[in-house]
């Protein structure tokens, strides 16, 4: 199954006046031939998520979204099960600042999130995970632990062998 998504109102809200986009409106279709003006798109309600939102689709066709929020103070997650968004939950409260999350879902229904977090004068990459339907995210693990370079802007994908790949 493939989904085609477009942002219907990408600059929709800055409700708290903090200069961040607080929500985004998107529409989805399984028809690759639809134009953005055509009928046949499923409109979602506003997704209150945060900045630099990334999405992944699991094997069941559900959407998983991550973002950073409150000027890098939080990494947040939201889940769409085909009928409604679950509500934004905080994955991690960052002690300094966190940015640029990415998400991937394994065929075994594990959600992985990587993000960069300040570790003083540099950024390291941290990884956390949870099972779909689970309520607890693992404690983020520093997977780069590098004091010489800024490690940031990673992307994730899980292959059919359940292996997680990061670039």
Short mmCIF file of N, CA and C in Angstrom, two decimals:
data_model
loop_
_atom_site.label_atom_id
_atom_site.label_comp_id
_atom_site.label_asym_id
_atom_site.label_seq_id
_atom_site.Cartn_x
_atom_site.Cartn_y
_atom_site.Cartn_z
N UNK A 1 0.83 -1.19 0.00
CA UNK A 1 0.00 0.00 0.00
C UNK A 1 0.87 1.25 0.00
N UNK A 2 0.49 2.21 -0.82
CA UNK A 2 1.18 3.49 -0.84
C UNK A 2 0.20 4.59 -0.50
N UNK A 3 0.69 5.59 0.19
CA UNK A 3 -0.09 6.77 0.49
C UNK A 3 0.52 7.95 -0.23
N UNK A 4 -0.31 8.86 -0.66
CA UNK A 4 0.14 10.11 -1.25
C UNK A 4 -0.38 11.21 -0.34
N UNK A 5 0.52 12.02 0.16
CA UNK A 5 0.18 13.03 1.15
C UNK A 5 0.57 14.40 0.62
N UNK A 6 -0.29 15.37 0.85
CA UNK A 6 0.10 16.74 0.58
C UNK A 6 -0.34 17.62 1.73
N UNK A 7 0.40 18.69 1.93
CA UNK A 7 0.12 19.63 3.00
C UNK A 7 -0.87 20.66 2.47
N UNK A 8 -2.08 20.68 3.03
CA UNK A 8 -3.12 21.56 2.54
C UNK A 8 -2.96 22.98 3.06
N UNK A 9 -2.30 23.13 4.19
CA UNK A 9 -2.10 24.45 4.78
C UNK A 9 -0.81 24.43 5.60
N UNK A 10 0.35 24.42 4.94
CA UNK A 10 1.60 24.21 5.67
C UNK A 10 1.97 25.34 6.61
N UNK A 11 1.36 26.51 6.47
CA UNK A 11 1.67 27.61 7.36
C UNK A 11 0.47 27.93 8.23
N UNK A 12 -0.19 26.88 8.73
CA UNK A 12 -1.51 27.04 9.31
C UNK A 12 -1.56 27.76 10.64
N UNK A 13 -0.61 27.59 11.51
CA UNK A 13 -0.83 28.16 12.83
C UNK A 13 0.45 28.46 13.58
N UNK A 14 0.40 29.55 14.27
CA UNK A 14 1.40 29.92 15.26
C UNK A 14 0.59 30.41 16.45
N UNK A 15 -0.19 29.49 17.04
CA UNK A 15 -1.20 29.87 18.02
C UNK A 15 -0.62 30.48 19.29
N UNK A 16 0.61 30.11 19.65
CA UNK A 16 1.16 30.67 20.87
C UNK A 16 2.07 31.86 20.63
N UNK A 17 2.24 32.27 19.37
CA UNK A 17 3.05 33.44 19.05
C UNK A 17 4.54 33.23 19.23
N UNK A 18 4.97 31.98 19.34
CA UNK A 18 6.37 31.68 19.60
C UNK A 18 7.20 31.58 18.32
N UNK A 19 6.58 31.80 17.17
CA UNK A 19 7.32 31.73 15.92
C UNK A 19 7.45 30.32 15.39
N UNK A 20 6.75 29.36 16.00
CA UNK A 20 6.78 27.97 15.55
C UNK A 20 5.44 27.62 14.91
N UNK A 21 5.46 26.72 13.95
CA UNK A 21 4.20 26.22 13.40
C UNK A 21 3.70 25.14 14.36
N UNK A 22 2.54 25.37 14.96
CA UNK A 22 2.02 24.47 15.98
C UNK A 22 1.23 23.31 15.40
N UNK A 23 0.67 23.46 14.23
CA UNK A 23 -0.08 22.37 13.63
C UNK A 23 0.03 22.48 12.12
N UNK A 24 -0.35 21.43 11.46
CA UNK A 24 -0.31 21.39 10.01
C UNK A 24 -1.53 20.62 9.53
N UNK A 25 -2.06 21.00 8.39
CA UNK A 25 -3.18 20.27 7.83
C UNK A 25 -2.67 19.46 6.65
N UNK A 26 -3.03 18.18 6.62
CA UNK A 26 -2.60 17.33 5.51
C UNK A 26 -3.80 16.57 4.97
N UNK A 27 -3.64 16.09 3.75
CA UNK A 27 -4.64 15.23 3.12
C UNK A 27 -3.93 14.00 2.57
N UNK A 28 -4.64 12.87 2.48
CA UNK A 28 -4.03 11.61 2.07
C UNK A 28 -4.92 10.92 1.04
N UNK A 29 -4.28 10.19 0.12
CA UNK A 29 -5.01 9.39 -0.85
C UNK A 29 -4.16 8.18 -1.22
N UNK A 30 -4.80 7.13 -1.69
CA UNK A 30 -4.09 5.97 -2.23
C UNK A 30 -4.02 6.04 -3.75
N UNK A 31 -4.64 7.06 -4.36
CA UNK A 31 -4.69 7.22 -5.81
C UNK A 31 -3.54 8.11 -6.28
N UNK A 32 -2.56 7.57 -7.03
CA UNK A 32 -1.41 8.37 -7.46
C UNK A 32 -1.76 9.39 -8.54
N UNK A 33 -2.96 9.32 -9.11
CA UNK A 33 -3.31 10.20 -10.22
C UNK A 33 -4.09 11.44 -9.80
N UNK A 34 -4.35 11.59 -8.51
CA UNK A 34 -5.10 12.76 -8.05
C UNK A 34 -4.21 14.00 -8.05
N UNK A 35 -4.76 15.11 -8.48
CA UNK A 35 -4.12 16.41 -8.31
C UNK A 35 -4.59 16.98 -6.99
N UNK A 36 -3.88 17.95 -6.47
CA UNK A 36 -4.25 18.52 -5.18
C UNK A 36 -5.62 19.19 -5.21
N UNK A 37 -6.14 19.55 -6.38
CA UNK A 37 -7.46 20.17 -6.48
C UNK A 37 -8.59 19.14 -6.63
N UNK A 38 -8.27 17.88 -6.87
CA UNK A 38 -9.27 16.85 -7.12
C UNK A 38 -9.96 16.42 -5.83
N UNK A 39 -11.18 15.89 -5.98
CA UNK A 39 -11.84 15.23 -4.85
C UNK A 39 -11.27 13.84 -4.72
N UNK A 40 -11.45 13.23 -3.57
CA UNK A 40 -10.91 11.90 -3.34
C UNK A 40 -9.80 11.89 -2.30
N UNK A 41 -9.42 13.07 -1.84
CA UNK A 41 -8.43 13.17 -0.78
C UNK A 41 -9.14 13.05 0.56
N UNK A 42 -8.51 12.42 1.51
CA UNK A 42 -9.02 12.35 2.88
C UNK A 42 -8.33 13.45 3.67
N UNK A 43 -9.10 14.42 4.12
CA UNK A 43 -8.53 15.50 4.93
C UNK A 43 -8.41 15.05 6.37
N UNK A 44 -7.28 15.35 6.96
CA UNK A 44 -7.09 15.10 8.38
C UNK A 44 -7.39 16.37 9.13
N UNK A 45 -7.80 16.19 10.36
CA UNK A 45 -7.91 17.35 11.24
C UNK A 45 -6.51 17.89 11.48
N UNK A 46 -6.43 19.09 12.03
CA UNK A 46 -5.12 19.66 12.34
C UNK A 46 -4.33 18.70 13.21
N UNK A 47 -3.07 18.54 12.87
CA UNK A 47 -2.17 17.71 13.66
C UNK A 47 -1.34 18.67 14.49
N UNK A 48 -1.57 18.71 15.77
CA UNK A 48 -0.75 19.57 16.61
C UNK A 48 0.50 18.79 16.95
N UNK A 49 1.58 19.15 16.31
CA UNK A 49 2.79 18.35 16.49
C UNK A 49 3.97 19.23 16.83
N UNK A 50 4.52 19.99 15.93
CA UNK A 50 5.68 20.82 16.22
C UNK A 50 6.44 21.14 14.95
N UNK A 51 7.72 21.42 15.09
CA UNK A 51 8.56 21.81 13.97
C UNK A 51 9.32 20.62 13.38
N UNK A 52 9.66 20.75 12.11
CA UNK A 52 10.47 19.76 11.40
C UNK A 52 9.83 18.38 11.46
N UNK A 53 8.52 18.32 11.18
CA UNK A 53 7.79 17.06 11.29
C UNK A 53 8.26 16.07 10.24
N UNK A 54 8.45 14.82 10.66
CA UNK A 54 8.76 13.71 9.77
C UNK A 54 7.71 12.64 9.99
N UNK A 55 7.43 11.87 8.94
CA UNK A 55 6.41 10.83 9.03
C UNK A 55 6.92 9.51 8.50
N UNK A 56 6.33 8.43 9.00
CA UNK A 56 6.59 7.08 8.48
C UNK A 56 5.25 6.35 8.45
N UNK A 57 5.15 5.39 7.55
CA UNK A 57 3.94 4.58 7.43
C UNK A 57 4.30 3.14 7.79
N UNK A 58 3.52 2.54 8.68
CA UNK A 58 3.79 1.16 9.07
C UNK A 58 3.14 0.17 8.11
N UNK A 59 3.34 -1.12 8.33
CA UNK A 59 2.84 -2.15 7.43
C UNK A 59 1.32 -2.24 7.40
N UNK A 60 0.66 -1.60 8.37
CA UNK A 60 -0.81 -1.62 8.44
C UNK A 60 -1.42 -0.37 7.80
N UNK A 61 -0.56 0.53 7.30
CA UNK A 61 -1.03 1.75 6.68
C UNK A 61 -1.28 2.89 7.65
N UNK A 62 -0.79 2.78 8.87
CA UNK A 62 -0.94 3.84 9.86
C UNK A 62 0.22 4.82 9.77
N UNK A 63 -0.05 6.08 10.07
CA UNK A 63 0.98 7.12 10.02
C UNK A 63 1.56 7.36 11.40
N UNK A 64 2.87 7.62 11.43
CA UNK A 64 3.59 7.95 12.66
C UNK A 64 4.33 9.25 12.38
N UNK A 65 4.12 10.26 13.23
CA UNK A 65 4.74 11.58 13.02
C UNK A 65 5.57 11.95 14.24
N UNK A 66 6.73 12.56 13.99
CA UNK A 66 7.58 13.09 15.06
C UNK A 66 7.98 14.52 14.72
N UNK A 67 8.32 15.29 15.75
CA UNK A 67 8.75 16.67 15.57
C UNK A 67 9.44 17.12 16.85
N UNK A 68 10.04 18.31 16.80
CA UNK A 68 10.53 18.93 18.02
C UNK A 68 9.61 20.11 18.33
N UNK A 69 9.55 20.47 19.60
CA UNK A 69 8.59 21.47 20.02
C UNK A 69 9.18 22.33 21.13
N UNK A 70 8.61 23.50 21.30
CA UNK A 70 8.99 24.43 22.37
C UNK A 70 10.48 24.77 22.32
N UNK A 71 10.91 25.21 21.15
CA UNK A 71 12.30 25.63 20.92
C UNK A 71 13.30 24.55 21.30
N UNK A 72 12.99 23.31 20.93
CA UNK A 72 13.92 22.20 21.15
C UNK A 72 13.86 21.60 22.54
N UNK A 73 12.85 21.96 23.33
CA UNK A 73 12.75 21.42 24.69
C UNK A 73 12.14 20.03 24.72
N UNK A 74 11.45 19.63 23.63
CA UNK A 74 10.76 18.34 23.62
C UNK A 74 10.85 17.69 22.25
N UNK A 75 10.88 16.35 22.24
CA UNK A 75 10.66 15.56 21.04
C UNK A 75 9.28 14.94 21.22
N UNK A 76 8.41 15.11 20.20
CA UNK A 76 7.02 14.68 20.33
C UNK A 76 6.64 13.71 19.22
N UNK A 77 5.56 12.96 19.46
CA UNK A 77 5.11 11.87 18.58
C UNK A 77 3.59 11.90 18.49
N UNK A 78 3.07 11.56 17.30
CA UNK A 78 1.64 11.41 17.10
C UNK A 78 1.41 10.23 16.16
N UNK A 79 0.27 9.58 16.28
CA UNK A 79 -0.02 8.34 15.57
C UNK A 79 -1.42 8.41 14.99
N UNK A 80 -1.57 8.04 13.69
CA UNK A 80 -2.86 8.02 13.03
C UNK A 80 -3.20 6.58 12.65
N UNK A 81 -4.29 6.05 13.20
CA UNK A 81 -4.64 4.64 13.00
C UNK A 81 -5.59 4.40 11.83
N UNK A 82 -5.79 5.40 10.98
CA UNK A 82 -6.69 5.26 9.86
C UNK A 82 -8.02 5.95 10.08
N UNK A 83 -8.31 6.29 11.34
CA UNK A 83 -9.57 6.98 11.61
C UNK A 83 -9.38 8.25 12.44
N UNK A 84 -8.34 8.31 13.26
CA UNK A 84 -8.13 9.49 14.10
C UNK A 84 -6.68 9.55 14.57
N UNK A 85 -6.23 10.77 14.85
CA UNK A 85 -4.92 10.96 15.48
C UNK A 85 -5.04 10.65 16.96
N UNK A 86 -4.01 10.02 17.50
CA UNK A 86 -4.00 9.56 18.88
C UNK A 86 -3.78 10.71 19.87
N UNK A 87 -3.20 11.78 19.43
CA UNK A 87 -2.85 12.89 20.32
C UNK A 87 -1.35 12.95 20.50
N UNK A 88 -0.83 14.14 20.50
CA UNK A 88 0.62 14.32 20.61
C UNK A 88 1.09 13.95 22.01
N UNK A 89 2.13 13.10 22.05
CA UNK A 89 2.75 12.74 23.32
C UNK A 89 4.21 13.13 23.29
N UNK A 90 4.73 13.46 24.43
CA UNK A 90 6.14 13.83 24.53
C UNK A 90 6.96 12.56 24.68
N UNK A 91 7.90 12.36 23.75
CA UNK A 91 8.81 11.22 23.83
C UNK A 91 9.90 11.50 24.84
N UNK A 92 10.42 12.75 24.79
CA UNK A 92 11.57 13.07 25.63
C UNK A 92 11.58 14.56 25.94
N UNK A 93 11.77 14.89 27.23
CA UNK A 93 12.00 16.26 27.66
C UNK A 93 13.51 16.48 27.65
N UNK A 94 13.98 17.36 26.80
CA UNK A 94 15.42 17.54 26.59
C UNK A 94 16.01 18.44 27.66
N UNK A 95 17.15 18.05 28.25
CA UNK A 95 17.77 18.87 29.28
C UNK A 95 18.34 20.17 28.72
N UNK A 96 18.75 20.17 27.46
CA UNK A 96 19.28 21.38 26.82
C UNK A 96 18.44 21.67 25.59
N UNK A 97 18.80 21.10 24.45
CA UNK A 97 17.99 21.28 23.24
C UNK A 97 18.11 20.05 22.35
N UNK A 98 16.99 19.72 21.71
CA UNK A 98 16.89 18.58 20.80
C UNK A 98 16.23 19.05 19.51
N UNK A 99 16.71 18.53 18.38
CA UNK A 99 16.17 18.93 17.09
C UNK A 99 16.20 17.78 16.11
N UNK A 100 15.59 18.00 14.95
CA UNK A 100 15.69 17.14 13.77
C UNK A 100 15.40 15.67 14.03
N UNK A 101 14.21 15.34 14.54
CA UNK A 101 13.90 13.92 14.72
C UNK A 101 13.56 13.25 13.39
N UNK A 102 13.72 11.96 13.35
CA UNK A 102 13.30 11.14 12.22
C UNK A 102 12.66 9.88 12.80
N UNK A 103 11.77 9.27 12.00
CA UNK A 103 11.02 8.11 12.49
C UNK A 103 11.02 7.01 11.45
N UNK A 104 11.03 5.76 11.91
CA UNK A 104 10.89 4.59 11.05
C UNK A 104 10.14 3.53 11.85
N UNK A 105 9.43 2.66 11.13
CA UNK A 105 8.68 1.60 11.77
C UNK A 105 9.11 0.27 11.17
N UNK A 106 9.45 -0.68 12.02
CA UNK A 106 9.89 -1.99 11.54
C UNK A 106 8.68 -2.84 11.14
N UNK A 107 8.90 -3.86 10.31
CA UNK A 107 7.80 -4.78 9.98
C UNK A 107 7.27 -5.49 11.23
N UNK A 108 8.04 -5.52 12.30
CA UNK A 108 7.60 -6.11 13.56
C UNK A 108 6.87 -5.14 14.46
N UNK A 109 6.50 -3.97 13.92
CA UNK A 109 5.71 -2.96 14.64
C UNK A 109 6.46 -2.29 15.79
N UNK A 110 7.74 -2.06 15.63
CA UNK A 110 8.49 -1.25 16.57
C UNK A 110 8.73 0.11 15.92
N UNK A 111 8.43 1.18 16.65
CA UNK A 111 8.65 2.54 16.17
C UNK A 111 9.99 3.01 16.70
N UNK A 112 10.86 3.47 15.80
CA UNK A 112 12.17 4.00 16.16
C UNK A 112 12.20 5.50 15.89
N UNK A 113 12.79 6.26 16.79
CA UNK A 113 12.96 7.70 16.60
C UNK A 113 14.41 8.05 16.93
N UNK A 114 15.04 8.78 16.02
CA UNK A 114 16.38 9.31 16.25
C UNK A 114 16.27 10.83 16.25
N UNK A 115 17.07 11.48 17.08
CA UNK A 115 17.08 12.94 17.13
C UNK A 115 18.46 13.40 17.60
N UNK A 116 18.78 14.66 17.32
CA UNK A 116 20.05 15.17 17.81
C UNK A 116 19.80 16.01 19.06
N UNK A 117 20.73 15.87 20.02
CA UNK A 117 20.61 16.57 21.29
C UNK A 117 21.95 17.21 21.64
N UNK A 118 21.87 18.42 22.15
CA UNK A 118 23.07 19.13 22.58
C UNK A 118 23.71 18.40 23.74
N UNK A 119 25.02 18.23 23.62
CA UNK A 119 25.80 17.61 24.71
C UNK A 119 26.91 18.57 25.13
N UNK A 120 26.57 19.82 25.26
CA UNK A 120 27.57 20.84 25.56
C UNK A 120 27.80 21.69 24.33
N UNK A 121 28.99 21.60 23.75
CA UNK A 121 29.26 22.38 22.54
C UNK A 121 29.00 21.63 21.25
N UNK A 122 28.59 20.36 21.33
CA UNK A 122 28.33 19.57 20.13
C UNK A 122 26.97 18.90 20.25
N UNK A 123 26.51 18.32 19.13
CA UNK A 123 25.28 17.54 19.11
C UNK A 123 25.62 16.09 18.85
N UNK A 124 24.96 15.20 19.58
CA UNK A 124 25.05 13.76 19.36
C UNK A 124 23.68 13.25 18.95
N UNK A 125 23.66 12.07 18.33
CA UNK A 125 22.41 11.44 17.93
C UNK A 125 21.96 10.46 19.01
N UNK A 126 20.67 10.52 19.32
CA UNK A 126 20.07 9.66 20.32
C UNK A 126 18.95 8.85 19.68
N UNK A 127 18.80 7.60 20.11
CA UNK A 127 17.80 6.70 19.56
C UNK A 127 16.90 6.20 20.68
N UNK A 128 15.59 6.19 20.40
CA UNK A 128 14.60 5.63 21.32
C UNK A 128 13.62 4.79 20.51
N UNK A 129 12.87 3.93 21.20
CA UNK A 129 11.92 3.07 20.48
C UNK A 129 10.77 2.68 21.40
N UNK A 130 9.68 2.23 20.76
CA UNK A 130 8.56 1.64 21.49
C UNK A 130 7.80 0.73 20.53
N UNK A 131 7.06 -0.21 21.09
CA UNK A 131 6.21 -1.07 20.27
C UNK A 131 4.92 -0.34 19.98
N UNK A 132 4.37 -0.55 18.76
CA UNK A 132 3.07 0.03 18.44
C UNK A 132 2.06 -0.50 19.45
N UNK A 133 1.28 0.37 19.99
CA UNK A 133 0.32 -0.01 21.01
C UNK A 133 0.90 0.09 22.41
N UNK A 134 2.22 0.14 22.50
CA UNK A 134 2.86 0.32 23.80
C UNK A 134 2.76 1.76 24.25
N UNK A 135 2.97 2.00 25.52
CA UNK A 135 2.87 3.35 26.05
C UNK A 135 4.21 3.93 26.48
N UNK A 136 5.23 3.10 26.55
CA UNK A 136 6.51 3.54 27.10
C UNK A 136 7.59 3.56 26.03
N UNK A 137 8.25 4.71 25.92
CA UNK A 137 9.42 4.84 25.05
C UNK A 137 10.65 4.44 25.84
N UNK A 138 11.61 3.81 25.19
CA UNK A 138 12.86 3.45 25.85
C UNK A 138 13.62 4.73 26.19
N UNK A 139 14.50 4.64 27.16
CA UNK A 139 15.37 5.77 27.48
C UNK A 139 16.26 6.02 26.27
N UNK A 140 16.33 7.26 25.77
CA UNK A 140 17.17 7.54 24.61
C UNK A 140 18.63 7.17 24.88
N UNK A 141 19.25 6.53 23.89
CA UNK A 141 20.64 6.09 23.98
C UNK A 141 21.47 6.93 23.02
N UNK A 142 22.60 7.44 23.52
CA UNK A 142 23.53 8.19 22.67
C UNK A 142 24.22 7.19 21.75
N UNK A 143 23.94 7.28 20.45
CA UNK A 143 24.50 6.30 19.51
C UNK A 143 25.73 6.82 18.77
N UNK A 144 26.09 8.08 19.00
CA UNK A 144 27.30 8.60 18.36
C UNK A 144 28.38 8.94 19.37
N UNK A 145 28.01 9.51 20.49
CA UNK A 145 28.96 9.83 21.57
C UNK A 145 30.26 10.42 21.03
N UNK A 146 30.11 11.48 20.26
CA UNK A 146 31.22 12.07 19.53
C UNK A 146 31.43 13.51 19.97
N UNK A 147 32.55 13.82 20.58
CA UNK A 147 32.81 15.17 21.07
C UNK A 147 33.59 16.03 20.08
N UNK A 148 33.82 15.51 18.87
CA UNK A 148 34.59 16.26 17.88
C UNK A 148 33.75 16.87 16.77
N UNK A 149 32.53 16.39 16.57
CA UNK A 149 31.72 16.83 15.45
C UNK A 149 30.26 17.00 15.88
N UNK A 150 29.54 17.79 15.09
CA UNK A 150 28.09 17.89 15.25
C UNK A 150 27.46 16.72 14.49
N UNK A 151 26.82 15.83 15.20
CA UNK A 151 26.11 14.71 14.58
C UNK A 151 24.63 15.08 14.56
N UNK A 152 24.08 15.26 13.37
CA UNK A 152 22.70 15.72 13.29
C UNK A 152 22.08 15.38 11.94
N UNK A 153 20.76 15.61 11.85
CA UNK A 153 19.98 15.43 10.63
C UNK A 153 20.00 14.01 10.10
N UNK A 154 19.87 13.03 10.97
CA UNK A 154 19.85 11.63 10.54
C UNK A 154 18.48 11.26 9.97
N UNK A 155 18.47 10.28 9.11
CA UNK A 155 17.24 9.69 8.58
C UNK A 155 17.27 8.20 8.88
N UNK A 156 16.10 7.61 9.08
CA UNK A 156 15.98 6.20 9.43
C UNK A 156 15.12 5.45 8.43
N UNK A 157 15.40 4.17 8.28
CA UNK A 157 14.53 3.26 7.53
C UNK A 157 14.73 1.86 8.11
N UNK A 158 13.66 1.08 8.17
CA UNK A 158 13.74 -0.32 8.57
C UNK A 158 13.49 -1.17 7.33
N UNK A 159 14.33 -2.17 7.13
CA UNK A 159 14.14 -3.03 5.95
C UNK A 159 13.26 -4.24 6.31
N UNK A 160 13.01 -5.08 5.31
CA UNK A 160 12.12 -6.23 5.50
C UNK A 160 12.71 -7.28 6.43
N UNK A 161 14.02 -7.20 6.71
CA UNK A 161 14.66 -8.12 7.65
C UNK A 161 14.69 -7.55 9.08
N UNK A 162 13.94 -6.47 9.30
CA UNK A 162 13.83 -5.82 10.60
C UNK A 162 15.13 -5.11 11.01
N UNK A 163 15.99 -4.81 10.06
CA UNK A 163 17.23 -4.09 10.36
C UNK A 163 16.99 -2.60 10.22
N UNK A 164 17.49 -1.85 11.18
CA UNK A 164 17.36 -0.40 11.17
C UNK A 164 18.59 0.20 10.50
N UNK A 165 18.38 1.11 9.54
CA UNK A 165 19.47 1.77 8.85
C UNK A 165 19.37 3.27 9.09
N UNK A 166 20.51 3.91 9.27
CA UNK A 166 20.55 5.34 9.53
C UNK A 166 21.60 6.00 8.64
N UNK A 167 21.25 7.13 8.05
CA UNK A 167 22.22 7.92 7.30
C UNK A 167 22.20 9.33 7.81
#
